[in-house]
XYZ file of C-alpha atoms in Angstrom:
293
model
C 0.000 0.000 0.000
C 1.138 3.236 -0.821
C 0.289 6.049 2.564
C 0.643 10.013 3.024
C 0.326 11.360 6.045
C -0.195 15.334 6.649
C 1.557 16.480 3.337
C 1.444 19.977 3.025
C 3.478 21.954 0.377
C 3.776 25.921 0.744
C 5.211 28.299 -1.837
C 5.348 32.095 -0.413
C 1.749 33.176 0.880
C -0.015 30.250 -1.436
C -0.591 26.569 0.129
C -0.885 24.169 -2.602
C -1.000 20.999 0.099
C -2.674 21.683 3.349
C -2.415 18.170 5.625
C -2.997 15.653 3.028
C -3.745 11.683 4.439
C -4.525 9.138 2.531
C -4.215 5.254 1.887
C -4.243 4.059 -1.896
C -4.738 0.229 -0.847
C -2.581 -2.682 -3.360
C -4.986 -4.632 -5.577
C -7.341 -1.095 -5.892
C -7.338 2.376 -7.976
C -7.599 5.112 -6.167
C -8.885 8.224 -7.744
C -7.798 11.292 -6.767
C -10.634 13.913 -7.825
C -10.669 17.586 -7.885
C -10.782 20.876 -9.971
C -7.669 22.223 -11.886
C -6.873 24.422 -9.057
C -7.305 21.657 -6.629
C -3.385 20.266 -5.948
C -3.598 17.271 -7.764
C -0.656 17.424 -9.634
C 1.410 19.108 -7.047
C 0.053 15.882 -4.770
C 0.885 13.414 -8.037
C 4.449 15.167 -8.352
C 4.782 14.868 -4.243
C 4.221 11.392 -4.727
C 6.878 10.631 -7.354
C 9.471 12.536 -5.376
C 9.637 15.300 -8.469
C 9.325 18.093 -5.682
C 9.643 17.660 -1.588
C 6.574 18.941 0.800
C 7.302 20.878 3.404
C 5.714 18.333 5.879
C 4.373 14.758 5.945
C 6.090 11.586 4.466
C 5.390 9.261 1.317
C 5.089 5.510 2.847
C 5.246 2.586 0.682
C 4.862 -0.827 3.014
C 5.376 1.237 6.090
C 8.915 2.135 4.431
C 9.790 5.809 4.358
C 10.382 7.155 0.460
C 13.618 8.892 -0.007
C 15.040 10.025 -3.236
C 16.193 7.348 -5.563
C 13.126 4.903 -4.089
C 10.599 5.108 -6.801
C 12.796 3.368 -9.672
C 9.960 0.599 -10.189
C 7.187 3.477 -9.768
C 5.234 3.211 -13.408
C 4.492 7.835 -13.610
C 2.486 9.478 -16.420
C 2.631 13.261 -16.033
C 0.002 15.437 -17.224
C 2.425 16.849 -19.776
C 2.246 14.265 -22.517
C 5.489 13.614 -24.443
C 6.832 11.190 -27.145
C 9.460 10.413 -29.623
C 7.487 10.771 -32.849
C 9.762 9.420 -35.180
C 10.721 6.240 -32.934
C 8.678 3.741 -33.346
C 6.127 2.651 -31.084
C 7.609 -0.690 -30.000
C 11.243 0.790 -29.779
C 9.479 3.760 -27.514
C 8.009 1.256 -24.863
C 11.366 -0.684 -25.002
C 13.614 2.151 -24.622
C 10.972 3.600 -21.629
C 11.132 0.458 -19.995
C 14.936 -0.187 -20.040
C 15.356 3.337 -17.904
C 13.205 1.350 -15.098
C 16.543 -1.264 -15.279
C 14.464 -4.269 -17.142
C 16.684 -6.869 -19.182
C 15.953 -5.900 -22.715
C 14.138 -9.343 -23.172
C 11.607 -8.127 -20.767
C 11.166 -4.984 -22.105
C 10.307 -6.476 -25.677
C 8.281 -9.214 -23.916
C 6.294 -6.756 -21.916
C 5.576 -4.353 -24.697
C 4.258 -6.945 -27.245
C 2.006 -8.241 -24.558
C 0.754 -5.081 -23.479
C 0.168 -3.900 -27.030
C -1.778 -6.710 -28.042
C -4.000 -6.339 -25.178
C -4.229 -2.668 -26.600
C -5.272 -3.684 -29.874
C -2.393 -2.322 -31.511
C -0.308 -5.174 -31.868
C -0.500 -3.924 -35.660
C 0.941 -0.516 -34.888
C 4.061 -1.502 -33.243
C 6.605 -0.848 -35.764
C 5.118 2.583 -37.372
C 6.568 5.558 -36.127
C 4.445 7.547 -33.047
C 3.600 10.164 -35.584
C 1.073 7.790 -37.746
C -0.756 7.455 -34.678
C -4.349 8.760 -33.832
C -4.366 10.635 -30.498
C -6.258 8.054 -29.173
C -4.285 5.271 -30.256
C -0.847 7.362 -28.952
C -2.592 7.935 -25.007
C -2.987 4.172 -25.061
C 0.829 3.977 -26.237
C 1.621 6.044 -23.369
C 0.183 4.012 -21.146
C 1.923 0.622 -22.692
C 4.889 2.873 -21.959
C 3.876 3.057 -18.283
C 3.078 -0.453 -17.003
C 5.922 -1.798 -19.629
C 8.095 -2.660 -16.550
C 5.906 -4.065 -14.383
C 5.799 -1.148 -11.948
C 5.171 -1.694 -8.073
C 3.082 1.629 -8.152
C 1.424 3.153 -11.015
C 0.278 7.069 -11.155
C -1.381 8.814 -13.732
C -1.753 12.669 -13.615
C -5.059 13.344 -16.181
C -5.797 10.143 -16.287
C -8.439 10.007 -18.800
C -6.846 12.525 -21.199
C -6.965 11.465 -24.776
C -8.626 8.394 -24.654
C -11.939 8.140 -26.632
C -14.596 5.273 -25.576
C -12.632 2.135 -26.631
C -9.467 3.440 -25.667
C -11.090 4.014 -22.226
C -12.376 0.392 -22.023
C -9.432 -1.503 -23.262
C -7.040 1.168 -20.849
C -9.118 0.417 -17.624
C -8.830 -2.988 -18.497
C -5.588 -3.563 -18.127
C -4.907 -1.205 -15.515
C -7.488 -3.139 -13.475
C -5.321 -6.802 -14.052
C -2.299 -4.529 -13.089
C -3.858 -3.408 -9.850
C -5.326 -7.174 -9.294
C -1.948 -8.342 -9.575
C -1.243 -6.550 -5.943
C -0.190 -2.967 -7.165
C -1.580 0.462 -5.995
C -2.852 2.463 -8.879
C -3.514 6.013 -8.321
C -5.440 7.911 -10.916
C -5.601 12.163 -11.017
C -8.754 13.239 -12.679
C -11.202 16.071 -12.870
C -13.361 13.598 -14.807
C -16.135 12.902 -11.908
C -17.891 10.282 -13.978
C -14.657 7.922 -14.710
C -13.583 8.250 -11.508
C -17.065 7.116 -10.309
C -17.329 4.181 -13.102
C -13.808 3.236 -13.007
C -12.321 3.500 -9.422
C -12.658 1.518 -6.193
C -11.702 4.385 -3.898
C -12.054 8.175 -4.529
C -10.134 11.194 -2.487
C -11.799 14.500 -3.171
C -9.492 17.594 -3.066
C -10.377 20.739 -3.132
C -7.554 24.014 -1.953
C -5.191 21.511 -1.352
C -7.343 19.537 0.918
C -8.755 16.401 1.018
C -12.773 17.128 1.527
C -13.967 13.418 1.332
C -12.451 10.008 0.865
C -13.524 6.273 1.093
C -14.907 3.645 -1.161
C -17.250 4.598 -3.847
C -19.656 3.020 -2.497
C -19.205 4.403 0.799
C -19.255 8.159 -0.997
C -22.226 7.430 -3.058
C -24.725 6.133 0.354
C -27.606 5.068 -0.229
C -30.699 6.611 -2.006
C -32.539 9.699 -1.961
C -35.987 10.261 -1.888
C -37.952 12.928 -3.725
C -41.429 14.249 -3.477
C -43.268 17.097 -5.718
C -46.207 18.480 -3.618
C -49.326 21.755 -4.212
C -47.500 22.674 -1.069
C -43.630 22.434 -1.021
C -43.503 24.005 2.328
C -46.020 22.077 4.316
C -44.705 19.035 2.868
C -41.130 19.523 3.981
C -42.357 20.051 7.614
C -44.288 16.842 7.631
C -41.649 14.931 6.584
C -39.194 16.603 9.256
C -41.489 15.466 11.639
C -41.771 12.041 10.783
C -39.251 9.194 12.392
C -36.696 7.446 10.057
C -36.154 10.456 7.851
C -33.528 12.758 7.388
C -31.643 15.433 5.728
C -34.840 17.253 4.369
C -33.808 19.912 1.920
C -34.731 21.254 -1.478
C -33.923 19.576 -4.709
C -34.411 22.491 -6.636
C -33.816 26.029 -6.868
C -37.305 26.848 -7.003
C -38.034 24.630 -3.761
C -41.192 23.569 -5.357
C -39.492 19.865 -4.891
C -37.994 18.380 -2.091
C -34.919 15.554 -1.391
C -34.771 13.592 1.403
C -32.798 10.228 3.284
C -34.846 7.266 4.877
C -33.557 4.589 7.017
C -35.696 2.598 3.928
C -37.607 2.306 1.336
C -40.756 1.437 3.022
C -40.097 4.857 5.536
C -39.561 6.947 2.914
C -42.816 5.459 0.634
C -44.679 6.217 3.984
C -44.060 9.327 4.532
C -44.771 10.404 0.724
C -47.912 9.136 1.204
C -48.765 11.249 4.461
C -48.250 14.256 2.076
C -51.488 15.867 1.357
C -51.223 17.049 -2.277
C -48.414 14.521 -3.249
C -47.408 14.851 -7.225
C -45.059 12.507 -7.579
C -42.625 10.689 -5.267
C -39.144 8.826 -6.722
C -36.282 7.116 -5.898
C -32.640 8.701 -7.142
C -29.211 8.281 -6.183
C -26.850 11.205 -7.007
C -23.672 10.615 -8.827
C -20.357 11.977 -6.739
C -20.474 14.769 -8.721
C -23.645 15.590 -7.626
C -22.677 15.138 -4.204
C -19.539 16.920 -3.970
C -18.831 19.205 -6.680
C -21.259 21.942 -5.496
C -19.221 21.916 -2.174
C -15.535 22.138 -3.537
């Protein structure tokens, strides 16, 4: 497992880090969500030792990271780069060899992970014939091509269209079932939701919310349409097993609500004189959380 604990990273007046903690459990992706101004890739580049916080450590096993102890660390930066005249094949090979792989693994490794990349037929054109798409997954071929012990991804989901997405998460899912953290910076709410086992939300440099997505998501909310919006809310405020009574709208002509179940919450719909309709929903993490950062 890969831990932080309290990272916080100053420059002058302006805290980009403010206390960060978090776990990104082996065998899981973690997803590290949050706007552009949100730290992530100060927090990505804290992790691969590109720039020192000012507090807090960088645990791997319980072990300390120092400089020099992220060789078999698999990093793709937000800042995408490429030898466009090298061919793909030699690229991977030639990334993978700087990780200190024989240069039979290396080739083994990248034909492997290009066939599960479907582009077993683009190995030997140069990067430049490439679609976009088909270069992000190159760069990620380029990334897991030494069998990293950690794997982090600044923008994760940059370039990739649909299929790329599919076959991408794919792999980095066997990767991360094979016992290997895999962190994942996005600002891409919905991928992180679809894709990740565990999401940290940042926001100012601080983590906001974290846990499972599960967890994150809860459980269902109720809503309810009424004549009377008002008089409605009040019953249900008054009524055991249900909670966090607010309006769903901006209007406040409908109104959201938790309930230990579904059989409360049915209940106290129909207690609502006037009742329009009544529904079920669960809000995505965006929903959830973005309004807050």
């Amino acid at each position: 497992m890969l831990t932080l604990r309290e990272i916080s990273l100053r420059k002058g007046k302006r805290t980009y880090l403010d206390e960060v903690s978090f776990t990104a459990e082996a065998g899981r992706i973690t997803a590290i969500v949050g706007t552009r101004s949100a730290g992530r890739t100060e927090l990505v580049r804290v992790i691969m030792g590109l720039i020192t916080a000012d507090e807090g450590s960088v645990e791997l096993e319980d072990f300390e990271l120092d400089f020099g102890d992220r060789q078999n660390f698999g990093y793709l930066p937000a800042e995408r780069g490429g030898y466009p005249n090298m061919r793909v094949i030699d690229q991977i090979v030639y990334l993978a060899r700087l990780h200190g792989i024989t240069l039979g693994a290396a080739e083994r490794n990248a034909l492997t992970l290009l066939s599960h990349l479907e582009l077993a037929d683009r190995g030997y054109a140069p990067l430049k014939n490439l679609s976009g798409a088909e270069i992000a997954r190159v760069d990620i071929a380029a990334t897991l091509a030494a069998d990293p012990d950690v794997v982090v991804i600044d923008d994760a989901f940059a370039g990739l269209d649909a299929e790329s997405l599919r076959l991408v998460m794919s792999l980095l899912r066997a990767h991360a079932s094979s016992g290997v953290p895999v962190v994942l910076a996005t600002n891409d709410w919905e991928a992180a939701q679809t894709f990740a086992d565990d999401v940290i939300i940042l926001s100012q440099g601080r983590v906001t919310a974290s846990g499972s997505v599960e967890k994150l998501l809860g459980g269902p909310r109720y809503r309810i349409e009424a004549d009377d919006a008002e008089a409605a809310r009040s019953a249900l405020e008054s009524r055991q097993g249900i909670s966090d009574v607010t309006a769903a709208d901006r209007d406040e002509t409908v109104i959201s609500f938790r309930a230990d179940d579904a059989k409360t919450a049915a209940a106290g719909a129909a207690a609502i004189d006037g009742l329009k309709n009544f529904e079920s929903v669960r809000p995505t993490l965006a929903e959830q959380y973005k309004e807050a950062l």
